[in-house]
Each structure stands twice: as structure tokens, then as C-alpha cells.
Coordinates of C-alpha atoms in Angstrom, one line a residue:
M1 CA 0.0 0.3 -0.1
G2 CA 2.7 2.5 0.8
S3 CA 4.7 2.1 -2.8
V4 CA 1.7 2.9 -4.1
M5 CA 0.6 5.6 -2.2
G6 CA 3.9 6.7 -2.6
F7 CA 3.5 6.5 -7.1
L8 CA 0.3 8.0 -6.5
K9 CA 2.9 11.2 -4.9
Q10 CA 5.0 11.4 -6.9
L11 CA 2.6 10.9 -10.4
L12 CA 0.5 14.6 -8.9
L13 CA 4.0 16.0 -8.4
Y14 CA 4.8 15.7 -11.6
W15 CA 1.9 17.2 -13.1
N16 CA 1.6 19.3 -10.0
T17 CA 4.7 20.5 -11.9
I18 CA 4.3 20.0 -16.2
K19 CA 0.9 21.2 -16.2
Y20 CA 2.3 25.0 -16.1
L21 CA 4.3 24.2 -19.3
R22 CA 2.9 25.2 -23.5
L23 CA 2.4 23.1 -24.8
S24 CA 5.0 23.7 -27.4
Q25 CA 8.4 23.1 -24.5
V26 CA 6.7 18.9 -24.2
F27 CA 7.1 19.2 -27.9
Y28 CA 10.1 20.4 -28.3
R29 CA 11.4 18.5 -24.6
L30 CA 10.0 14.9 -26.7
K31 CA 12.6 15.9 -30.0
V32 CA 15.4 16.6 -27.5
V33 CA 14.4 13.1 -25.6
S34 CA 14.7 12.1 -29.9
F35 CA 17.9 13.4 -30.9
S36 CA 19.9 11.4 -31.7
S37 CA 24.6 12.2 -31.8
N38 CA 26.0 13.1 -35.3
N39 CA 30.4 13.8 -35.9
I40 CA 31.4 16.6 -37.4
R41 CA 32.7 17.7 -40.3
L42 CA 34.3 21.6 -39.5
Q43 CA 33.3 23.7 -43.2
E44 CA 34.7 26.3 -45.4
A45 CA 34.8 29.6 -43.8
Q46 CA 34.4 33.1 -44.5
I47 CA 35.0 36.2 -42.1
R48 CA 32.3 39.9 -42.0
K49 CA 34.5 42.8 -42.9
P50 CA 33.0 45.0 -40.2
G51 CA 31.4 48.0 -41.1
G52 CA 32.0 49.9 -37.4
V53 CA 34.5 48.9 -34.4
W54 CA 34.2 47.1 -31.7
V55 CA 34.4 48.2 -28.8
K56 CA 36.8 47.1 -26.1
F57 CA 35.9 46.2 -23.4
K58 CA 37.9 44.1 -20.2
N59 CA 35.3 42.2 -17.5
F60 CA 38.6 40.0 -15.9
K61 CA 36.8 37.4 -16.6
H62 CA 40.8 35.9 -17.7
S63 CA 41.7 36.2 -13.3
E64 CA 39.6 32.0 -13.4
L65 CA 43.0 30.7 -15.6
T66 CA 45.0 30.3 -12.6
N67 CA 48.5 28.6 -14.8
K68 CA 48.3 27.2 -18.7
N69 CA 46.3 24.6 -17.8
S70 CA 44.6 25.3 -15.2
I71 CA 41.2 26.6 -14.2
N72 CA 39.5 27.8 -11.2
L73 CA 35.8 27.9 -12.1
L74 CA 33.1 28.1 -9.2
G75 CA 35.4 27.3 -6.6
V76 CA 36.9 23.9 -7.9
E77 CA 40.1 24.2 -10.1
G78 CA 40.8 21.7 -13.1
E79 CA 41.9 21.5 -16.2
V80 CA 42.4 24.4 -19.1
D81 CA 41.3 21.7 -21.6
D82 CA 39.2 18.8 -19.7
W83 CA 36.5 19.6 -21.8
N84 CA 33.1 16.6 -20.4
P85 CA 35.2 15.7 -17.4
E86 CA 33.9 12.0 -15.1
D87 CA 34.5 13.4 -11.8
K88 CA 32.5 17.2 -12.4
S89 CA 29.8 18.8 -12.1
L90 CA 27.4 19.5 -15.4
L91 CA 27.5 23.4 -14.7
W92 CA 31.1 23.0 -14.4
T93 CA 32.0 21.3 -17.4
Y94 CA 29.5 23.3 -19.0
H95 CA 31.4 26.3 -17.6
V96 CA 35.0 25.2 -18.6
N97 CA 33.4 25.3 -22.3
Y98 CA 32.4 29.2 -21.9
F99 CA 35.3 29.4 -22.8
D100 CA 35.1 32.7 -20.9
Y101 CA 38.6 34.1 -19.8
A102 CA 39.4 34.5 -24.5
S103 CA 36.4 36.8 -24.6
D104 CA 38.6 39.3 -21.7
L105 CA 42.3 38.9 -24.0
L106 CA 42.3 42.5 -25.4
Y107 CA 45.4 41.5 -27.3
G108 CA 49.1 40.5 -26.6
D109 CA 50.7 37.6 -26.1
E110 CA 47.9 35.1 -24.7
S111 CA 46.6 35.1 -27.9
N112 CA 48.4 32.9 -29.3
Y113 CA 47.6 30.4 -26.5
V114 CA 43.9 30.9 -26.7
N115 CA 44.3 29.9 -30.1
G116 CA 46.6 26.1 -29.5
I117 CA 43.4 25.8 -26.9
I118 CA 40.8 26.9 -29.3
E119 CA 42.3 23.9 -31.5
K120 CA 42.9 21.4 -29.4
W121 CA 39.2 22.2 -28.2
V122 CA 38.6 21.8 -31.9
R123 CA 40.0 18.3 -32.3
S124 CA 38.5 16.7 -29.1
N125 CA 35.4 17.7 -29.1
T126 CA 34.4 15.5 -33.2
R127 CA 30.5 13.6 -31.6
T128 CA 27.8 16.1 -30.8
H129 CA 26.0 13.4 -27.8
V130 CA 28.1 15.6 -25.1
P131 CA 27.6 17.8 -23.0
S132 CA 30.3 20.4 -24.1
W133 CA 27.5 20.8 -27.3
D134 CA 24.9 20.9 -25.7
P135 CA 22.8 24.6 -26.7
Y136 CA 23.8 25.9 -23.8
P137 CA 27.6 25.3 -23.3
T138 CA 27.6 26.0 -27.3
S139 CA 26.2 29.0 -27.9
L140 CA 28.3 30.8 -24.9
R141 CA 31.3 29.4 -26.5
L142 CA 30.9 30.5 -29.9
V143 CA 30.1 34.6 -27.8
N144 CA 33.5 34.8 -26.6
W145 CA 35.1 32.8 -29.0
I146 CA 33.8 35.8 -31.8
K147 CA 34.8 38.1 -29.0
F148 CA 38.1 37.4 -28.7
S149 CA 38.2 37.6 -32.6
L150 CA 37.0 41.4 -32.4
N151 CA 39.1 42.6 -29.1
G152 CA 41.7 41.7 -32.1
N153 CA 43.4 39.1 -31.6
H154 CA 44.3 36.9 -34.9
L155 CA 41.1 32.8 -34.8
S156 CA 42.5 30.8 -35.8
K157 CA 41.0 29.3 -39.5
T158 CA 40.1 26.2 -37.4
A159 CA 38.3 28.3 -34.8
T160 CA 37.2 29.6 -38.2
D161 CA 36.0 26.7 -39.5
S162 CA 34.3 25.2 -35.6
I163 CA 32.4 28.3 -35.3
Y164 CA 30.7 27.4 -38.8
S165 CA 30.3 24.2 -37.9
Q166 CA 29.0 25.2 -34.3
A167 CA 26.3 28.0 -35.7
N168 CA 25.2 25.2 -37.0
H169 CA 24.3 23.2 -34.9
L170 CA 22.9 25.1 -32.9
Y171 CA 20.4 26.7 -35.1
R172 CA 18.3 23.1 -35.4
N173 CA 18.5 22.6 -32.2
I174 CA 17.5 26.2 -30.0
E175 CA 16.5 25.4 -26.7
Y176 CA 12.3 25.9 -27.4
H177 CA 12.1 22.7 -24.4
L178 CA 13.6 26.3 -21.5
Y179 CA 12.8 29.2 -22.9
G180 CA 14.4 31.4 -20.9
N181 CA 17.4 32.8 -20.8
H182 CA 18.9 29.4 -23.0
L183 CA 16.6 31.1 -25.2
F184 CA 18.0 34.1 -24.5
R185 CA 21.1 33.1 -25.4
N186 CA 20.3 31.2 -28.2
A187 CA 19.6 33.8 -30.4
K188 CA 21.9 36.2 -28.8
A189 CA 24.7 33.3 -30.2
L190 CA 23.2 33.1 -33.2
C191 CA 23.2 36.7 -34.5
F192 CA 26.9 37.0 -33.3
A193 CA 27.6 34.1 -36.0
G194 CA 25.2 35.1 -38.4
L195 CA 26.8 38.7 -39.2
F196 CA 31.4 37.3 -37.3
L197 CA 30.9 34.4 -41.2
Q198 CA 29.5 35.5 -44.5
N199 CA 27.6 33.2 -46.5
K200 CA 24.3 31.4 -47.3
E201 CA 23.7 29.5 -43.8
A202 CA 25.0 32.9 -41.9
E203 CA 21.9 35.5 -43.1
Q204 CA 19.7 32.5 -42.1
W205 CA 21.5 32.0 -38.1
L206 CA 21.0 36.1 -37.8
K207 CA 17.9 35.8 -39.2
K208 CA 16.6 34.1 -36.8
G209 CA 18.2 35.0 -34.1
V210 CA 16.8 38.5 -34.3
K211 CA 13.7 37.4 -34.6
I212 CA 13.5 35.3 -31.5
L213 CA 15.6 39.1 -29.5
R214 CA 12.3 40.1 -31.2
K215 CA 9.5 38.5 -28.8
E216 CA 12.1 37.8 -26.1
I217 CA 12.6 40.9 -25.1
E218 CA 9.4 42.2 -25.2
E219 CA 9.0 39.3 -23.0
Q220 CA 11.4 38.6 -20.4
I221 CA 11.8 42.2 -19.9
L222 CA 9.5 44.0 -17.9
N223 CA 7.5 47.4 -17.8
D224 CA 9.4 47.3 -13.7
G225 CA 12.8 47.2 -16.2
G226 CA 13.8 43.3 -14.2
N227 CA 14.0 40.1 -16.0
F228 CA 11.1 38.1 -15.8
E229 CA 12.7 35.0 -14.1
L230 CA 13.1 37.0 -11.6
S231 CA 16.7 36.3 -10.5
P232 CA 19.1 39.4 -9.8
M233 CA 21.7 37.5 -11.3
Y234 CA 20.1 35.9 -14.5
H235 CA 19.0 39.9 -14.7
S236 CA 23.1 40.5 -14.1
N237 CA 23.9 38.7 -18.2
M238 CA 21.0 40.2 -19.3
I239 CA 22.1 43.3 -19.3
E240 CA 26.1 41.9 -20.6
D241 CA 24.1 40.3 -23.4
L242 CA 21.9 43.3 -24.0
L243 CA 25.1 45.6 -23.9
D244 CA 26.8 42.3 -26.2
L245 CA 24.1 43.2 -29.3
I246 CA 24.6 47.0 -29.2
N247 CA 28.2 46.7 -29.6
L248 CA 28.4 44.0 -32.5
H249 CA 25.4 46.4 -34.0
K250 CA 28.7 49.1 -34.2
T251 CA 30.4 47.1 -35.1
F252 CA 28.2 45.6 -38.0
P253 CA 25.7 48.7 -38.5
D254 CA 23.9 47.5 -41.8
S255 CA 22.5 45.0 -40.9
E256 CA 19.2 42.9 -39.4
L257 CA 19.7 44.2 -36.2
L258 CA 18.9 47.5 -36.9
K259 CA 14.8 46.2 -36.3
I260 CA 16.0 45.8 -32.5
I261 CA 18.6 48.7 -32.1
D262 CA 16.2 50.3 -30.7
S263 CA 14.8 47.7 -28.1
L264 CA 18.1 47.1 -27.0
N265 CA 19.0 50.8 -26.2
N266 CA 15.8 51.4 -24.5
A267 CA 16.0 48.5 -22.9
V268 CA 19.1 48.4 -21.3
P269 CA 18.5 52.0 -18.6
K270 CA 15.6 50.7 -17.1
S271 CA 17.5 47.0 -16.2
M272 CA 20.3 49.2 -15.0
N273 CA 17.9 50.5 -13.1
W274 CA 15.4 48.0 -11.4
L275 CA 19.8 46.5 -11.1
Y276 CA 21.4 49.3 -9.0
K277 CA 17.6 49.1 -7.2
M278 CA 18.2 45.8 -5.8
S279 CA 21.5 45.6 -4.8
H280 CA 23.1 46.5 -1.7
P281 CA 24.7 49.9 -1.2
D282 CA 28.2 47.8 -0.8
G283 CA 27.4 47.3 -4.4
Q284 CA 26.5 44.5 -4.9
I285 CA 23.0 41.9 -5.7
S286 CA 20.9 41.1 -3.5
F287 CA 20.2 37.7 -3.0
F288 CA 16.6 36.2 -3.8
N289 CA 15.9 32.9 -6.1
D290 CA 18.8 31.7 -8.3
S291 CA 21.4 34.6 -7.2
T292 CA 25.2 34.9 -6.4
L293 CA 28.7 36.8 -6.7
K294 CA 31.3 35.8 -9.5
I295 CA 28.7 34.3 -11.6
A296 CA 27.2 38.4 -13.9
L297 CA 29.5 41.2 -13.4
N298 CA 28.9 43.5 -11.4
P299 CA 27.1 46.8 -11.4
D300 CA 30.3 48.9 -11.7
L301 CA 31.5 46.8 -14.4
L302 CA 28.3 47.0 -16.4
E303 CA 28.2 50.6 -16.3
T304 CA 31.3 50.9 -17.7
Y305 CA 30.6 48.7 -20.0
S306 CA 27.4 50.5 -20.3
S307 CA 29.5 54.1 -20.2
L308 CA 32.1 52.7 -22.9
L309 CA 27.8 51.6 -25.4
G310 CA 27.7 55.5 -25.2
I311 CA 24.7 54.1 -22.6
K312 CA 24.7 56.1 -18.9
P313 CA 22.0 55.0 -16.9
V314 CA 20.9 57.0 -14.3
R315 CA 21.0 56.1 -11.6
E316 CA 16.7 57.5 -10.5
K317 CA 16.9 58.5 -6.2
E318 CA 16.2 55.5 -4.0
T319 CA 15.0 57.6 -1.0
G320 CA 11.3 56.7 0.1
T321 CA 9.6 53.0 -1.1
T322 CA 9.7 51.4 -4.3
H323 CA 7.7 49.4 -5.7
L324 CA 8.3 47.2 -9.0
K325 CA 5.4 46.0 -9.5
D326 CA 6.1 43.7 -12.1
S327 CA 9.1 42.2 -10.3
G328 CA 7.4 41.8 -7.4
Y329 CA 10.3 43.5 -5.2
G330 CA 9.3 46.5 -2.0
I331 CA 12.3 48.8 -1.0
I332 CA 12.4 51.1 1.3
L333 CA 15.4 52.8 1.5
S334 CA 17.3 55.9 4.0
K335 CA 19.8 57.4 4.6
N336 CA 20.8 54.1 8.2
F337 CA 19.2 51.4 6.2
K338 CA 18.1 49.0 2.9
L339 CA 15.1 46.8 3.0
I340 CA 14.4 44.7 -0.2
C341 CA 11.4 42.8 0.5
D342 CA 9.9 40.0 -2.1
I343 CA 6.1 40.6 -2.3
G344 CA 6.0 38.9 -6.3
P345 CA 6.1 34.7 -7.5
I346 CA 8.5 32.7 -7.7
G347 CA 9.2 34.1 -11.0
P348 CA 6.5 32.8 -15.2
D349 CA 4.7 30.1 -14.1
Y350 CA 6.1 27.8 -16.9
I351 CA 9.7 28.1 -16.3
P352 CA 10.3 28.6 -12.6
G353 CA 13.5 26.4 -12.9
H354 CA 15.5 29.1 -10.8
G355 CA 12.7 29.9 -8.1
H356 CA 13.0 29.9 -4.7
A357 CA 9.8 28.9 -1.8
D358 CA 10.7 32.1 -0.7
T359 CA 8.3 34.2 -0.5
L360 CA 7.9 38.1 1.5
S361 CA 11.4 36.6 2.5
F362 CA 13.8 40.1 3.0
E363 CA 17.3 41.2 3.4
L364 CA 18.6 44.4 4.6
S365 CA 21.9 47.2 5.2
I366 CA 22.5 48.4 7.9
L367 CA 24.8 51.4 5.9
N368 CA 26.7 49.8 3.9
Q369 CA 26.7 46.3 6.0
R370 CA 24.6 43.3 5.1
V371 CA 22.7 42.8 8.7
F372 CA 20.2 39.7 7.8
V373 CA 20.4 37.4 4.5
N374 CA 19.0 35.3 1.7
S375 CA 21.0 32.0 2.1
G376 CA 22.9 32.7 -1.0
I377 CA 23.8 28.6 -3.7
S378 CA 26.6 27.1 -3.3
L379 CA 26.1 24.3 -6.7
Y380 CA 23.1 23.3 -9.2
E381 CA 23.6 19.0 -9.2
E382 CA 20.4 17.7 -7.2
S383 CA 22.3 17.1 -3.5
E384 CA 20.3 17.7 -0.2
K385 CA 22.1 21.4 -0.6
R386 CA 20.7 22.2 -3.8
S387 CA 17.3 21.3 -2.1
Y388 CA 18.2 22.9 1.2
Q389 CA 19.3 26.3 -0.9
R390 CA 15.2 26.4 -2.2
K391 CA 13.6 25.9 0.8
T392 CA 11.6 28.4 3.3
R393 CA 14.1 27.7 5.4
A394 CA 16.6 28.7 3.7
H395 CA 15.9 32.2 3.5
N396 CA 13.8 34.5 5.7
T397 CA 10.0 34.1 5.9
V398 CA 8.2 32.2 8.0
E399 CA 7.6 28.0 7.7
V400 CA 4.7 26.5 8.5
N401 CA 3.9 22.8 8.4
K402 CA 7.9 22.5 8.4
L403 CA 7.0 23.1 4.1
D404 CA 7.6 25.0 1.9
S405 CA 5.6 28.3 0.5
S406 CA 6.9 26.3 -3.3
E407 CA 6.9 23.0 -4.0
T408 CA 10.6 23.2 -4.9
W409 CA 12.4 19.9 -6.1
K410 CA 14.7 18.1 -8.2
S411 CA 17.5 21.1 -8.9
F412 CA 14.9 22.9 -11.5
R413 CA 11.7 21.3 -10.8
V414 CA 8.4 23.4 -8.8
A415 CA 5.2 21.7 -9.2
R416 CA 2.4 24.4 -6.5
R417 CA 4.3 27.5 -5.7
A418 CA 2.5 30.1 -3.7
Y419 CA 1.3 33.3 -5.7
P420 CA 0.3 37.1 -4.0
E421 CA -2.4 38.9 -2.6
E422 CA -3.1 41.1 -0.6
V423 CA -0.1 44.4 -2.1
K424 CA -0.2 47.1 -1.2
V425 CA 3.2 49.5 -0.3
E426 CA 3.3 53.4 0.6
M427 CA 5.7 55.6 2.2
N428 CA 8.0 53.1 4.1
S429 CA 5.0 49.9 5.0
I430 CA 5.6 47.0 2.6
E431 CA 2.6 44.4 3.7
A432 CA 1.1 41.3 1.2
S433 CA 0.2 37.4 2.1
H434 CA 1.5 34.1 0.2
N435 CA -1.5 31.3 -0.5
G436 CA 1.6 28.2 -1.1
Y437 CA 0.2 27.2 2.2
A438 CA -3.4 26.7 0.7
R439 CA -2.7 23.6 0.2
I440 CA -2.9 22.2 2.9
N441 CA -6.1 23.4 4.3
T442 CA -7.3 26.4 2.3
N443 CA -8.3 28.6 5.2
I444 CA -3.9 29.1 5.4
K445 CA -2.4 32.6 5.0
H446 CA 1.1 34.1 5.7
K447 CA 0.5 37.1 5.5
R448 CA 3.2 40.1 6.6
K449 CA 3.9 43.8 7.1
W450 CA 7.3 45.4 6.9
R451 CA 7.0 49.0 8.9
A452 CA 10.2 51.2 8.7
H453 CA 10.9 54.6 10.5
E454 CA 14.4 56.4 11.0
R455 CA 15.8 54.3 12.9
S456 CA 13.9 51.2 13.7
I457 CA 12.2 48.6 10.9
I458 CA 9.2 45.9 13.0
I459 CA 8.4 42.7 10.7
E460 CA 4.3 42.0 11.5
D461 CA 3.9 37.6 10.1
Y462 CA 0.2 36.4 11.1
V463 CA -0.5 32.8 9.6
S464 CA -4.0 32.3 9.1
G465 CA -5.8 28.8 9.5
S466 CA -5.5 25.7 11.3
F467 CA -2.1 25.1 11.3
K468 CA 0.8 22.7 13.6
S469 CA 2.7 24.3 13.4
A470 CA 4.9 28.0 12.0
C471 CA 8.1 29.0 12.9
A472 CA 10.2 32.3 10.6
F473 CA 14.1 32.6 10.2
F474 CA 16.0 35.1 10.3
H475 CA 19.8 34.4 8.5
L476 CA 22.6 37.2 10.1
H477 CA 25.7 38.0 8.0
P478 CA 28.7 36.2 9.0
E479 CA 30.3 38.9 10.0
I480 CA 27.3 39.5 12.0
K481 CA 28.4 38.2 15.8
V482 CA 25.1 37.0 17.7
I483 CA 25.3 38.9 22.0
E484 CA 22.7 37.1 23.8
E485 CA 21.3 40.4 26.1
I486 CA 19.4 41.1 30.0
G487 CA 15.0 40.6 28.3
G488 CA 16.1 37.8 25.8
S489 CA 16.8 41.1 23.0
L490 CA 20.1 40.2 21.4
L491 CA 22.9 42.6 20.2
L492 CA 23.5 42.8 16.9
K493 CA 27.6 43.4 16.2
H494 CA 29.7 43.9 13.3
K495 CA 33.4 44.1 13.8
D496 CA 33.1 46.1 17.5
S497 CA 30.3 48.3 16.9
A498 CA 26.6 47.5 17.1
V499 CA 24.5 47.4 14.3
A500 CA 21.6 46.6 15.8
K501 CA 18.9 45.2 18.7
F502 CA 17.1 42.5 17.9
L503 CA 14.0 41.2 19.8
T504 CA 10.7 39.1 20.1
P505 CA 8.2 39.7 22.6
N506 CA 7.0 37.3 24.5
H507 CA 8.5 34.6 21.5
E508 CA 11.5 33.0 22.3
I509 CA 14.4 33.7 19.9
I510 CA 16.4 30.0 19.1
I511 CA 20.6 30.9 17.5
E512 CA 21.7 28.4 15.6
D513 CA 24.5 27.1 13.6
S514 CA 24.2 27.6 10.2
L515 CA 25.8 28.6 6.5
W516 CA 25.1 31.5 3.8
H517 CA 26.5 30.7 0.1
P518 CA 28.2 33.9 -1.4
E519 CA 29.1 32.5 -4.9
F520 CA 29.7 28.9 -6.0
G521 CA 31.4 26.1 -4.2
M522 CA 31.0 28.0 -1.3
E523 CA 30.2 28.4 2.6
I524 CA 30.9 30.3 5.0
P525 CA 29.4 29.8 8.5
N526 CA 26.3 32.6 10.6
K527 CA 24.1 32.3 12.1
T528 CA 20.3 31.4 12.0
L529 CA 17.3 33.3 14.5
R530 CA 14.9 30.9 14.8
I531 CA 11.7 32.4 16.2
E532 CA 8.9 29.0 16.6
V533 CA 5.3 31.3 16.3
K534 CA 2.7 31.1 19.3
G535 CA -0.5 31.4 18.3
N536 CA -0.9 33.6 15.0
N537 CA 0.8 36.5 15.8
L538 CA 4.6 37.2 16.0
T539 CA 6.1 40.8 15.4
S540 CA 10.1 41.5 15.3
L541 CA 12.1 44.1 16.1
I542 CA 14.9 45.1 14.7
E543 CA 16.5 48.9 16.7
L544 CA 19.5 50.7 15.1
T545 CA 21.9 51.2 17.7

């Protein structure tokens, strides 16, 4: 009987995941499953002569190379020419195939070294059944090899001919089953290859890329400037993609890209302003959904790149309360603190793979120091760690009945998910509720309100309905030390200075050891404050010292 119930439960989990997909995703997923391996033959390719000038931008991705034979990716050392390793994660394998370091070389002696690595890649990757030929790493590799050439480096004939073969392969295997950032980067790569090479097929790649981007720019960039996957990290990647495409247009000005250049130029300022709002005073992104540091370019580098292209984003005055209504975030900024609140859905219904069960979570910086932080991410492969990092309890919010507000499972799947309700954003006040626990009992609802004053923040949680337990989690940045005081309040200190007091009247605060994940492959010990909610209400007070 138990095995039957387990099977039915698993079947329901699959159904509650699949039912949100577009029919086209199902169709193309079946196409991917039936895809057979091909042998790759190099074909003669001719490089197109630019009509403009590529704007060089050094983004420091070359720092991945630790020496001529080794590379450090995601905190893991490996061989620079081991493109399909058996002892590394799929994400590490993808990254070593991106060739990010190649696009960062403006010129110099390292050009010959990179050409040697590229030619070794071509000789070693002659069949498409391996991860190195998956459409996503192929897309990034194509762009990086082409940027390597446009930066003034000599690209060997072997590499140029391989670009032709890789672009043809990508053209036949666009990731329509995934959509989102995968589809955007597929299209970007087709535009790069379509303008870099000059032949009949290249024109087809370019037209296909522009056609996809025309639609995806409109869908993926929300009216408030946010990327629709609602991850500050992937949002930053999208801005780099937009800037690269604008740079490509400057290099090849009379092309199919003219059809979307206005959309690209208009998207950058509002996307940069969204990023400013969603970043902490330390200049780095906040951790909502799949977000961590050192994967995407930071806001300052993106601003530099944008300025080099003649687009100078203006930082809108943030002081006060901001509602990013389309992407579902609320921000309160004062001279003393910055509060960022998640009051939106976890992502697009048909691609929530980078979403977390973090509804009604928040992050808080006091002056320039992060104090309350979500736990971040350190890996993507299916594991207990990956599962935990997406869970409700890994974020600064409330967990009911020891369940997640959204049913995250596997590495990138979500079944039943929370939707925000009763959203209200006013001056120095943000409130919302969500229905993620209605699957337990239709009358269960978590409602949270943040009220900000000059030197304090009050967080009011209310859990309605019939439930067994509710628990609030508050995760502290690793540099924040906790000192228990008489009366039950906690003193939060950064180095030798008091930052704030934290108290929850009539509730016990339990201090637990936990981990913060600021980068892939990295975990740093920190402290988490856990409060079991008595009755239906919990009031938490943060007083700045």
C-alpha cells in the first residue's frame, strides 16, 4: 500500500509541475529526447568585414586561469582542456566550455595560447553527444570566440571553420523546451555568428536570432525593468547580453539588428535602474531566487560597459519606498538602511526553474553592511544542499508545518507554488500575503508587513487558518555576531561596533549554526535566528543602535 501511495504522490508532483508548461515546451522536450548524436565536420568559412568598430571592454574573466594548464571554476580547480570530465559537475563542465577567459583578452602574447586551446577543443570534440555540445555552452562559446577575435586577437582558420559548424548545430537545436535565459543566449549567439561569418547560412542564423530576440525582449524584460525570471544574477547576465548585442550592432551597423536596436537601447537604462534598486549599498546584488556573486558582472562593471557604448544609466533617486510592481519586489531606502522585500511570484509559471520558495523573504543592509541575508546558492546539481538552498527555511521568511511555501524539487523543478495577494506598498510600509500553504488547508495564509521608521524596522507576521506549526527564520551575514542580552533581546555586532538590537516580544529566539553561500563552491558559517510562532502572530523588532 505504501509503495502505491508513494507512486501516486510522485505522479501528482509531476502533474503539478507539467501542467504549467507550454505545449511547445513539451513538443521540443520530446524532440530533444529523440535527438541523435552527429559527427561534426569542419566547413570552410569566410569572416565578414566589419563596417564599424567593436568597443573593447575588459571584464576580468581571465582571472579564472590559474596557470597555463589549470582553471578555477565555481571554486573547483580543473584542467583547462578537460571539456567533458567525469569527476566534475555538469555546471563545471558547462563553464569550462564557455571559454569566458577568451573574450576578456584584448590583445597580446596570450592570443597564441588561447588559439592553441581552441584548436585542441576542436580536435577533441568531434561528436555532439557530450555536454560540450549542448546548446547553452555552445551559445556562450560562440560569443566568446567571436569576441576574442573582435578584441583584436587572431583567430585561427580551424577556429573560424568550427564556428561555422557550431552555429549550424545550434541553429538546429535551439532550446525552445527551456525558453528564458537559455533561449535568449541561443538567439544572441546566432546573431554573433550570423554577422561574424559571411555566407547563406549565416544570414539564416542572423534572421532567426533577431526574430527570437524581438519576441523575447518584449516578454523577458518587464515594464519595471526586471528580467522575468526574477533573479538579480540572471538579470545581470541579461544586461551584459543586451550590451554585447548593442556592441555587435556598432561593429556591423547595416544589418538585421537594425530591427531591434531601438528595443536594445531602450532596455538598458531601465534594466540598470532595476539592478541598482535590487543591489545592496556594498554594490553587489541581493540574493533572491538563484542568485550569488561572481557569475554575472557586478553593477559597476555593467555601468562601465554601458558608458563605453554611449549609454549612461542615471541612478534614479531611491530614498523612500519603491514598488517594482511587475517583478514583485518592494524596497525601502533611508540614510541608515536598505530593505529589499520579495512580494511577488517565484517566476514565470512555465519556467520557474531558478525560483526558490522565498515568498515574503527580505534582505537588510544597515549603512554599508549586509545584516539579514538569504542563504544564497553554491551548486546546481541535484543534492540535499541544492534542495535546502531553495527551501523556505533557507530564507528570511515563515515556514508552516515544516513545508515549503512553493514545492521546489529536483534541481530546477517547482510543482504547486505560492502566489502573492493583498500587496500594498505605501511610504515606509510594505505588506503582502501569499497562498502557498492553501494546499495544506485552504484557510491557511501567511501575511507579513514591514514598517520602517528612522532607526527601526518592525516586521509583523500573521498566519491564519488551521496549522500545526509556524516558524520564522532570520539569517545573519557571517560578519554579524550575536550577543544575548538580559530580557531576551539580541545585540547584533559587526566587528567591534553594535549594529542593531533584535527582539521578538513574548517569543523565544533560538540561535542556530547555519551556512551562507556567497559564491558557487563556497559556504561560510553564519548564524540563523529561529522563532516558533505562538498562536497566529509574531512581531519582530530591529532597532538600529
